[in-house]
Tab-separated table of C-alpha atoms and ligand atoms in Angstrom:
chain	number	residue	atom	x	y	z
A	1	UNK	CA	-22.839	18.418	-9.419
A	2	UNK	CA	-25.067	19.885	-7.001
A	3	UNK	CA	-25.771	23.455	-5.623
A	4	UNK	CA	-25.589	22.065	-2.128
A	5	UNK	CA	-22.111	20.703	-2.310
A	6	UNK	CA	-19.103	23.094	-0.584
A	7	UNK	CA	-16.548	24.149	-2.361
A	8	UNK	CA	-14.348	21.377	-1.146
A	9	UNK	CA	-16.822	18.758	-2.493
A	10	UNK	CA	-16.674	20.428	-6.154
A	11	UNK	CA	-13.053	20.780	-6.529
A	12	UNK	CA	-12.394	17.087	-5.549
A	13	UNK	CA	-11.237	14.169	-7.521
A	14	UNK	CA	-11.443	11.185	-5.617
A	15	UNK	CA	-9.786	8.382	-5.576
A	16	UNK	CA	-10.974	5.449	-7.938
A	17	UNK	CA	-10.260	1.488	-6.406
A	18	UNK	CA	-9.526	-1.226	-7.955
A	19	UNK	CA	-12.214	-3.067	-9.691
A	20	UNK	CA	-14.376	-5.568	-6.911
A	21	UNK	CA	-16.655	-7.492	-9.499
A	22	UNK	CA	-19.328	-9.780	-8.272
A	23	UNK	CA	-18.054	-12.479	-11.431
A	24	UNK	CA	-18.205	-16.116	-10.125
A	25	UNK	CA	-15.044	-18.295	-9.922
A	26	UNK	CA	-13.048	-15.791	-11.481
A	27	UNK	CA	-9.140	-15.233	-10.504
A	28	UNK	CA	-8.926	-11.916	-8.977
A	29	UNK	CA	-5.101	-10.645	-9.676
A	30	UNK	CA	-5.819	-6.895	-9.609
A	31	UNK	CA	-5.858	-5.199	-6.195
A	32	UNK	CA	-2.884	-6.801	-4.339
A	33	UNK	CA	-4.961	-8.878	-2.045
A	34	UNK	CA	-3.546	-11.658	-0.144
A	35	UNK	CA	-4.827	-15.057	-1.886
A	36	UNK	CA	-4.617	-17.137	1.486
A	37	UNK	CA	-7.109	-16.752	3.889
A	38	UNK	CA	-6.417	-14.731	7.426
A	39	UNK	CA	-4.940	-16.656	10.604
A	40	UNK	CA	-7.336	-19.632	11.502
A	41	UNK	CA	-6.221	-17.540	15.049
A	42	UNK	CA	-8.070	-14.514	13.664
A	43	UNK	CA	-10.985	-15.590	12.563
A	44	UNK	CA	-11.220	-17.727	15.973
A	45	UNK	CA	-10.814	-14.195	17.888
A	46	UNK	CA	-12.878	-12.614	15.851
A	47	UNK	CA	-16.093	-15.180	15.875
A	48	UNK	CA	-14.979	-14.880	20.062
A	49	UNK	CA	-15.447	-11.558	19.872
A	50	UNK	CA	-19.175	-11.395	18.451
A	51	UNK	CA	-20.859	-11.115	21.642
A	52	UNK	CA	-22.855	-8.633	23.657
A	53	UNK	CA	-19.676	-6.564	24.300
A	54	UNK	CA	-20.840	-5.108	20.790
A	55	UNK	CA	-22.891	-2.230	22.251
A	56	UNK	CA	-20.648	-0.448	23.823
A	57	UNK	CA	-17.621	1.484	22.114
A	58	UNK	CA	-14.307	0.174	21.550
A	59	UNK	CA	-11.235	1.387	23.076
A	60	UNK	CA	-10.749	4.568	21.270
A	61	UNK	CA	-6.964	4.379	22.153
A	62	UNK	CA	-6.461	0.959	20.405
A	63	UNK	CA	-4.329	-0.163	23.980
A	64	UNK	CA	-3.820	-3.708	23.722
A	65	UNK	CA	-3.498	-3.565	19.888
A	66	UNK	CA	-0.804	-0.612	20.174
A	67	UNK	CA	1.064	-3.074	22.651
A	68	UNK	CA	1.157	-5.731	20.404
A	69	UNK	CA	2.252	-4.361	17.806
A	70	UNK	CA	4.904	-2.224	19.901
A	71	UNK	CA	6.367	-6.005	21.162
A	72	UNK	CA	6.378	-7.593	17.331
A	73	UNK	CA	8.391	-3.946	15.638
A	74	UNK	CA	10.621	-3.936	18.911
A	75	UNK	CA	9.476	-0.107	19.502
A	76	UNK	CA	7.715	1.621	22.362
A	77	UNK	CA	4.136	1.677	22.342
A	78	UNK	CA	3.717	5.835	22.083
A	79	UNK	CA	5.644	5.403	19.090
A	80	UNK	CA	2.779	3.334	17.074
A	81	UNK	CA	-0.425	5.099	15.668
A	82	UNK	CA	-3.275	2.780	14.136
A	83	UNK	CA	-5.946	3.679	11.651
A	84	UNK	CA	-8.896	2.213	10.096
A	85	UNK	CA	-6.429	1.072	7.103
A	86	UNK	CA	-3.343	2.575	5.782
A	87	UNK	CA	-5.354	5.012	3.591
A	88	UNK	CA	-6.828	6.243	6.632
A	89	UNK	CA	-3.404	6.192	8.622
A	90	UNK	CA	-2.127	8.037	5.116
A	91	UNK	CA	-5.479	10.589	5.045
A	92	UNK	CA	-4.631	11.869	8.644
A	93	UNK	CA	-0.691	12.146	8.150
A	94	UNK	CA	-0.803	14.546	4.848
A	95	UNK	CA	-2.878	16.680	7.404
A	96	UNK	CA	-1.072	15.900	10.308
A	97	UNK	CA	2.537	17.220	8.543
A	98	UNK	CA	2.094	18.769	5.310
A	99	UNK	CA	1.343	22.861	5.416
A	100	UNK	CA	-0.698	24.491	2.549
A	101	UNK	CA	1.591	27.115	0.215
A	102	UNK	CA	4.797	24.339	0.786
A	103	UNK	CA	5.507	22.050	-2.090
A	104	UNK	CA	5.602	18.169	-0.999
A	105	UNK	CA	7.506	15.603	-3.551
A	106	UNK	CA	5.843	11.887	-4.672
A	107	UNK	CA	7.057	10.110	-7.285
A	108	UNK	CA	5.132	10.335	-10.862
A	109	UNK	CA	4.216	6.465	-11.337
A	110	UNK	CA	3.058	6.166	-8.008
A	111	UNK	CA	0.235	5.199	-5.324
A	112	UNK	CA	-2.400	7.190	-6.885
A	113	UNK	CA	-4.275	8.485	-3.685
A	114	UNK	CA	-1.174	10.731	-2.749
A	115	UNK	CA	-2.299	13.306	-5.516
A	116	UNK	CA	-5.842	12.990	-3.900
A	117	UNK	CA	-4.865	13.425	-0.987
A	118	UNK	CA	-2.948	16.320	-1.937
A	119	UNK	CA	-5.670	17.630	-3.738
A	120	UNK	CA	-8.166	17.696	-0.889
A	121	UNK	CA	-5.887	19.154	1.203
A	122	UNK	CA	-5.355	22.073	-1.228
A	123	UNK	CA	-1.436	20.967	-0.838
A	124	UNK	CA	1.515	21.957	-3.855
A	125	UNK	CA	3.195	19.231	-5.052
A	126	UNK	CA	5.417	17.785	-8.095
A	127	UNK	CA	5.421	14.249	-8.727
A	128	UNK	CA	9.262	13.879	-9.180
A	129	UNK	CA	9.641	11.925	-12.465
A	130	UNK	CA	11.370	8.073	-11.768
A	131	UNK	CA	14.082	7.236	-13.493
A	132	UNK	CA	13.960	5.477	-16.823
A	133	UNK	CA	14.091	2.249	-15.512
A	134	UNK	CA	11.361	3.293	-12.770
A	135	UNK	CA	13.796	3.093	-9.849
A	136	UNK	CA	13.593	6.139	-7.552
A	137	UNK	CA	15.618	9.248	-8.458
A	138	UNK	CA	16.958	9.557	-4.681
A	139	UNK	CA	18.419	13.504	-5.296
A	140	UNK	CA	15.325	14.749	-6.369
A	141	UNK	CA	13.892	14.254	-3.247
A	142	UNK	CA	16.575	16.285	-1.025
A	143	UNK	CA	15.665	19.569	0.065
A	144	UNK	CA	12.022	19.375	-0.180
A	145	UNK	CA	9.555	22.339	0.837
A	146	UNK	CA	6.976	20.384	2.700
A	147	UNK	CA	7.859	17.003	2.771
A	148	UNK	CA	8.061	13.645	1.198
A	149	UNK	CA	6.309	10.851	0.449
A	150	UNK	CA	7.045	7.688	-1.126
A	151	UNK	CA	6.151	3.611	-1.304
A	152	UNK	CA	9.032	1.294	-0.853
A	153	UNK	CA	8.565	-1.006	-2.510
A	154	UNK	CA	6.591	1.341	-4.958
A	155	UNK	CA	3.277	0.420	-6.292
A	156	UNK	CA	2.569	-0.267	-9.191
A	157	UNK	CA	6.594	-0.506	-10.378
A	158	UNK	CA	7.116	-3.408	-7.785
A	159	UNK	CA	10.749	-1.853	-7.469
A	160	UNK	CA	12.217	-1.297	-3.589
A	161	UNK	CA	14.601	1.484	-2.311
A	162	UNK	CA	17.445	0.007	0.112
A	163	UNK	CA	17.305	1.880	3.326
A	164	UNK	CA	20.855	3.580	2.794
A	165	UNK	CA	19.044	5.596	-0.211
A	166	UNK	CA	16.195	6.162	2.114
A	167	UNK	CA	18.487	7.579	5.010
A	168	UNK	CA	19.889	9.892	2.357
A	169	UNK	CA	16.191	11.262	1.822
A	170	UNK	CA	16.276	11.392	5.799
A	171	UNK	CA	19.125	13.411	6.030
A	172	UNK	CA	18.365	16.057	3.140
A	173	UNK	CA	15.178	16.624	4.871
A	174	UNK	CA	16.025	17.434	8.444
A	175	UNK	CA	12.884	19.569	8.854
A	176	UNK	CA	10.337	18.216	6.635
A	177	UNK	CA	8.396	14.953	7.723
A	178	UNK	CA	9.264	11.932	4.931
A	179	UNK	CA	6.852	9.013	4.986
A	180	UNK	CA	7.435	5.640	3.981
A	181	UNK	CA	4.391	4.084	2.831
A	182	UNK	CA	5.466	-0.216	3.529
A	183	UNK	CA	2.439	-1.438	2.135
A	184	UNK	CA	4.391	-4.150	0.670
A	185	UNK	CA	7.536	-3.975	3.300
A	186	UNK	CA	6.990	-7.649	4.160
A	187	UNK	CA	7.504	-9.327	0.522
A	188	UNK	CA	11.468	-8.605	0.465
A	189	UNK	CA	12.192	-5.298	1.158
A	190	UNK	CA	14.065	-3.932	3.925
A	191	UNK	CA	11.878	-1.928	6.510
A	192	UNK	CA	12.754	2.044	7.735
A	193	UNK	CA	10.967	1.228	11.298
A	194	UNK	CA	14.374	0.993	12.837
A	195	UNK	CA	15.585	4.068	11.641
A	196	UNK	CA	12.324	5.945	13.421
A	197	UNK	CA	14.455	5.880	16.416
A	198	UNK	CA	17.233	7.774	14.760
A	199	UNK	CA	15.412	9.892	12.471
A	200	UNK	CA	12.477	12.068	14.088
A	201	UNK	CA	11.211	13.078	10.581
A	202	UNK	CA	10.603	9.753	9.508
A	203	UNK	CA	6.901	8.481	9.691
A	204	UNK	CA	6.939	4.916	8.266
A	205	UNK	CA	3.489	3.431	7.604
A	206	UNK	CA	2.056	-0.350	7.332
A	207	UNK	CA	-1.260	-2.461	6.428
A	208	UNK	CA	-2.530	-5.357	7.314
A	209	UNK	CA	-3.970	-5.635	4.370
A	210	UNK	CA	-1.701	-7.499	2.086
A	211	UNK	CA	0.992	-9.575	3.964
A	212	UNK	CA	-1.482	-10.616	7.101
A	213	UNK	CA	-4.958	-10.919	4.296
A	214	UNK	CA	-6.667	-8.602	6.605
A	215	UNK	CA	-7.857	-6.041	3.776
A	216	UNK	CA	-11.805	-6.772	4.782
A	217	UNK	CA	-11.012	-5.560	7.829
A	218	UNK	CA	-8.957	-2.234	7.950
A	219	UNK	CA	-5.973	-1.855	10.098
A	220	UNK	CA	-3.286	0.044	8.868
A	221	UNK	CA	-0.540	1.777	11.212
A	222	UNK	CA	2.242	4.112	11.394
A	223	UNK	CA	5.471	4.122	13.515
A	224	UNK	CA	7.420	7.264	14.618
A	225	UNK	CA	9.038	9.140	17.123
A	226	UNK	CA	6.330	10.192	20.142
A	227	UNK	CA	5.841	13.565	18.731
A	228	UNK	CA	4.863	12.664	15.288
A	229	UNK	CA	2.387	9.563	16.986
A	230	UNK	CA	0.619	12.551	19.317
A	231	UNK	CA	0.317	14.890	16.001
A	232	UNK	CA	-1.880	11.931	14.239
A	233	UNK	CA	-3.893	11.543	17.410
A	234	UNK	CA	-4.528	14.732	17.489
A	235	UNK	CA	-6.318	14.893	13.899
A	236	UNK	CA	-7.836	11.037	14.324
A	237	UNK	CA	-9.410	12.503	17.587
A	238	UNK	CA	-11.111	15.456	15.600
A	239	UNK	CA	-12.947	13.427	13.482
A	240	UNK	CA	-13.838	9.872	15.402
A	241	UNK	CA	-12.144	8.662	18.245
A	242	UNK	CA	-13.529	5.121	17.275
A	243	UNK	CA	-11.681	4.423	13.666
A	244	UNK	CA	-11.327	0.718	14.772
A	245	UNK	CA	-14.227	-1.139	15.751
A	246	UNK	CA	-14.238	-4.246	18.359
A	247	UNK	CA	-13.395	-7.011	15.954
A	248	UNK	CA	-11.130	-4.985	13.909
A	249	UNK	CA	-8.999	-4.404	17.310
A	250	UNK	CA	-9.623	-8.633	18.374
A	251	UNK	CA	-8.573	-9.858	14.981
A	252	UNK	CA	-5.702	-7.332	14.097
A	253	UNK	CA	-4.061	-8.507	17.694
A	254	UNK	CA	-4.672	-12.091	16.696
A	255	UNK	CA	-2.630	-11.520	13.270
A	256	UNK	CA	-0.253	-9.523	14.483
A	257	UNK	CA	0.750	-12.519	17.368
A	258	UNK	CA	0.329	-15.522	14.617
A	259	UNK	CA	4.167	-15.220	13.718
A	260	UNK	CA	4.538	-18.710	12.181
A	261	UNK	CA	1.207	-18.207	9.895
A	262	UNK	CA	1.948	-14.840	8.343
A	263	UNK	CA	6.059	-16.152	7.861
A	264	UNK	CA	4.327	-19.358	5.901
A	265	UNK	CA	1.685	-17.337	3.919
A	266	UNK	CA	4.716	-14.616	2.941
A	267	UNK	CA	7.505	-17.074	2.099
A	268	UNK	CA	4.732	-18.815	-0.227
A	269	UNK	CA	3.579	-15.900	-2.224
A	270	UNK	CA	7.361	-15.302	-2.475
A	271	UNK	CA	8.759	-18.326	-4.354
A	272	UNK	CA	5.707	-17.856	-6.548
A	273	UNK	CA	6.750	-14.623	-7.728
A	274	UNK	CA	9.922	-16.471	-7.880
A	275	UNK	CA	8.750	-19.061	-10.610
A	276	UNK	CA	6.208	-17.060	-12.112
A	277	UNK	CA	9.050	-14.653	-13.061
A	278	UNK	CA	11.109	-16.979	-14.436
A	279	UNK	CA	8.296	-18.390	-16.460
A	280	UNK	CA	6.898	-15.092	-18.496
A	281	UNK	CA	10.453	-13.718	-18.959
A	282	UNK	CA	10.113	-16.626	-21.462
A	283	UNK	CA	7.105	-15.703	-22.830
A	284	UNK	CA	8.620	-12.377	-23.989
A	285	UNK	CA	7.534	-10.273	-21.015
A	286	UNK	CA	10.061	-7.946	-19.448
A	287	UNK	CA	9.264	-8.272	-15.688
A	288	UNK	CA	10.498	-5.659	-13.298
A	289	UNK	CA	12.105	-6.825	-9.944
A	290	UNK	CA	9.540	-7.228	-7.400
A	291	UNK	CA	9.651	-7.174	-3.882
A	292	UNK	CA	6.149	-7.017	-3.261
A	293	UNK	CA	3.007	-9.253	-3.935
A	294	UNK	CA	2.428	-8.091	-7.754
A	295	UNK	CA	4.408	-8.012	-11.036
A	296	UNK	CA	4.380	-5.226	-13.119
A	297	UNK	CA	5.385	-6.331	-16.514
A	298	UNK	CA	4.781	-5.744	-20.151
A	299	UNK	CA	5.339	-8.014	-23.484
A	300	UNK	CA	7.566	-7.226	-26.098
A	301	UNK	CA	5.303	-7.866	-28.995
A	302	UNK	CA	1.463	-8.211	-27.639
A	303	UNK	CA	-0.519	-4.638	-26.512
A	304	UNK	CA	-0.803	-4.378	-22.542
A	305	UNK	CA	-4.515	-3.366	-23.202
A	306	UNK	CA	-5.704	-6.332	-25.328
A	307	UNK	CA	-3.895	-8.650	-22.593
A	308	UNK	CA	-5.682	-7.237	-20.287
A	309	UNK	CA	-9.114	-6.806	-21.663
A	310	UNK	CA	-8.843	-10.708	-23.161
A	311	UNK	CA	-7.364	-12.198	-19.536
A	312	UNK	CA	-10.787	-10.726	-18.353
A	313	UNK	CA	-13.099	-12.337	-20.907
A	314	UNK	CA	-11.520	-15.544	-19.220
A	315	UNK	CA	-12.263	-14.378	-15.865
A	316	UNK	CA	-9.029	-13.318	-14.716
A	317	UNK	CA	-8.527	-10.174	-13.662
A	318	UNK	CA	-5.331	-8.107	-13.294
A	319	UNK	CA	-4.678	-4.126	-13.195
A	320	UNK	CA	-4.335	-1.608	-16.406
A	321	UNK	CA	-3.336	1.654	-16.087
A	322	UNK	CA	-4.250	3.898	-18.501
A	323	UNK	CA	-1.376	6.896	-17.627
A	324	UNK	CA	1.593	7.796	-19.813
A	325	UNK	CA	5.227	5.628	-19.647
A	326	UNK	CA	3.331	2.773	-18.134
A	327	UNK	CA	0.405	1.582	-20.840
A	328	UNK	CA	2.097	-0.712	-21.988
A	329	UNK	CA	2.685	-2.098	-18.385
A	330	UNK	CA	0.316	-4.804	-16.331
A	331	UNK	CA	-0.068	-5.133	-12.816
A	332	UNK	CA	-0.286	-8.801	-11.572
A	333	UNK	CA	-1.057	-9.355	-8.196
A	334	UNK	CA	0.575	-12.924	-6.944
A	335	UNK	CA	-1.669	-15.523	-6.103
A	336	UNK	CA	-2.508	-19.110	-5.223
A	337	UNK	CA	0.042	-21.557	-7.232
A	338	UNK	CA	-3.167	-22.762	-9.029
A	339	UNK	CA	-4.320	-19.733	-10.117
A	340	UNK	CA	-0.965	-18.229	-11.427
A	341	UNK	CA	-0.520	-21.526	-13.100
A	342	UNK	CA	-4.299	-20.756	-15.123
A	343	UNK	CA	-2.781	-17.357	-16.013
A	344	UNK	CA	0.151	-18.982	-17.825
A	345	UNK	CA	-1.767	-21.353	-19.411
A	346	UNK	CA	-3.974	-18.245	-20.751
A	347	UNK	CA	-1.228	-16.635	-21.764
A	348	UNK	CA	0.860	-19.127	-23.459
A	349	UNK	CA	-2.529	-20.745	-25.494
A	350	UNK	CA	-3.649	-17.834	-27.285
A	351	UNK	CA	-3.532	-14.836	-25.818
A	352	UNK	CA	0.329	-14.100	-27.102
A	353	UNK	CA	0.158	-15.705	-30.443
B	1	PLP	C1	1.081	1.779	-1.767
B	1	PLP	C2	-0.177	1.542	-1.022
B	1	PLP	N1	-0.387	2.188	0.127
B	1	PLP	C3	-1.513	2.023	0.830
B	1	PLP	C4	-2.512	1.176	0.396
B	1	PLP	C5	-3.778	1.096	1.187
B	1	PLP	O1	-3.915	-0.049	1.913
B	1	PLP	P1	-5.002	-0.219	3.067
B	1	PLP	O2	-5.815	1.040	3.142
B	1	PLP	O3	-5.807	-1.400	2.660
B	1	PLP	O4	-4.209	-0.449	4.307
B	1	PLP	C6	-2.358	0.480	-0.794
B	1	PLP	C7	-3.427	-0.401	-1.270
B	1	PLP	O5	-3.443	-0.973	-2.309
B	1	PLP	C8	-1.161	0.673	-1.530
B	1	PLP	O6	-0.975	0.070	-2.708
């Protein structure tokens, strides 16, 4: 505490990330990276791209990027804003669409920036509790005051929402913007971009970070109709025009073009979850339904806490949560064959017994 900060900078809570430790050859399961590397494609464009060029300013209206990403989703370019990440993309939309003094509606076991968000932006809300089995009560989210906002599939549960129950949220919200945070879209669920072209309240939001393995670089982006694009510009362009720098813009474009790479890297990390499933359901765990890159998963006999805290004496990292109805849960990000297959081994030789 200082007597220099504002007001705003005393009442905040920010947002704590996942662990990044500096621990040699250790397996790193607990902030839903991408184990493959990026596109060789990207990191060609992006060693192309370090060049004198550097000194001058990128293009603050991400042009070529927006275009490419407008041909891949099959939507017009003014309906595609991109931000320095999805957090960013996520930062500028609670202020682009949410109105102080109007309750907005998240989930309770949730991506835990919303309430930060929230928070900053001195917003109401009520995180809606999910339903025993951690699917999404849809109801509760009709008729909100100032909007929705929601991860499908949600993080940490794993669990997606098919886009019928989604359109349902649409349509009890006719006048209140309801965003779709698709951080994990690409693993198996079924993306909401098409219905942005039916639905001019929906604001659906992506990442590179996870299903292209582009989280050291920060592109994130959200698709909508025009208006709701122009709103977001408006707030990106009162605080930096420049969110993406030059290689950020090269190497996104790159990744977004490299069809065949990302479909290989996806369908992989999918029949792992696949096997890996199917393997600690008979170690005792209950394992909920995924349809993103992690597991979230608890053992009927063994506390989640020791699990965790004795995976990471053996270097192997994966995600606690210390919050009520989930601490008995884990969060298990998917990754290489190998190192899933050293998890199992940790778990079935000692760690259970
Ligand atoms: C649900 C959800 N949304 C958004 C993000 C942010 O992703 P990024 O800022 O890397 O695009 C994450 C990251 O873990 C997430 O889990």
């Amino acid at each position: 505490m200082s007597k220099f900060w504002s007001e705003v900078t005393r009442l905040t809570e920010p947002y704590v990330p996942g662990e990044q430790p500096k621990v040699k050859n250790m397996i790193k399961l607990n902030t839903n990276e991408n184990p493959y590397p990026p596109s060789p494609k990207v990191l060609a464009a992006l060693k192309g791209a370090v060049d004198g060029n550097l000194r001058l300013y990128p293009d603050p209206t991400a042009d070529e990027l927006c275009e490419a990403i407008a041909k891949a989703y099959d939507v017009a370019k003014s309906q595609v804003f991109i931000g320095n990440g999805s957090d960013e993309v996520l930062a500028f939309s609670f202020l682009a669409f949410f109105n102080q003094g109007e309750q907005i509606l998240f989930p309770d076991i949730t991506y835990s920036f919303y309430p930060v968000y929230a928070n900053l932006y001195r917003l109401d809300y009520k995180e809606v509790p999910l339903n025993e089995d951690f699917t999404i009560p849809v109801e509760q989210f009709f008729h909100a005051e100032g909007g929705v906002i929601f991860p499908n599939p949600n993080a940490p549960t794993s669990i997606g929402l098919g886009l019928e129950q989604i359109e349902k949220i649409l349509q009890n919200n006719p006048d209140k913007v309801v965003m779709v945070d698709e951080a994990y879209i690409d693993f198996g669920g079924e993306s909401a971009v098409p219905l942005t072209r039916r639905y001019e309240n929906l604001l659906v939001i992506q990442t590179l970070s996870k299903s292209r393995s582009l989280a050291g670089l920060r592109v994130g982006f959200a698709f909508g109709n025009e208006q709701l694009i122009e709103g977001l510009n408006r707030i990106k362009n009162s605080f930096n025009s420049y969110t993406l720098d030059r290689l950020a813009l090269v190497g996104a474009k790159a990744a977004i073009e490299d069809t065949a790479y990302f479909e290989e890297t996806r369908s992989k990390i999918i029949e792992t979850r696949h096997r890996v499933i199917g393997e600690l359901r008979q170690l005792n765990f209950t394992v909920l339904d995924s349809q993103a890159n992690f597991l979230f998963m608890k053992h009927g006999r063994v506390d989640a806490k020791q699990i965790f805290e004795t995976l990471k004496e053996k270097g192997i990292y994966v995600r606690y949560f210390n919050k009520s109805r989930i601490d008995q849960f884990l969060r298990v990000t998917i990754g290489t064959d190998e190192e899933m297959n050293r998890l199992m081994e940790e778990l079935a030789t000692g760690i259970l017994s």
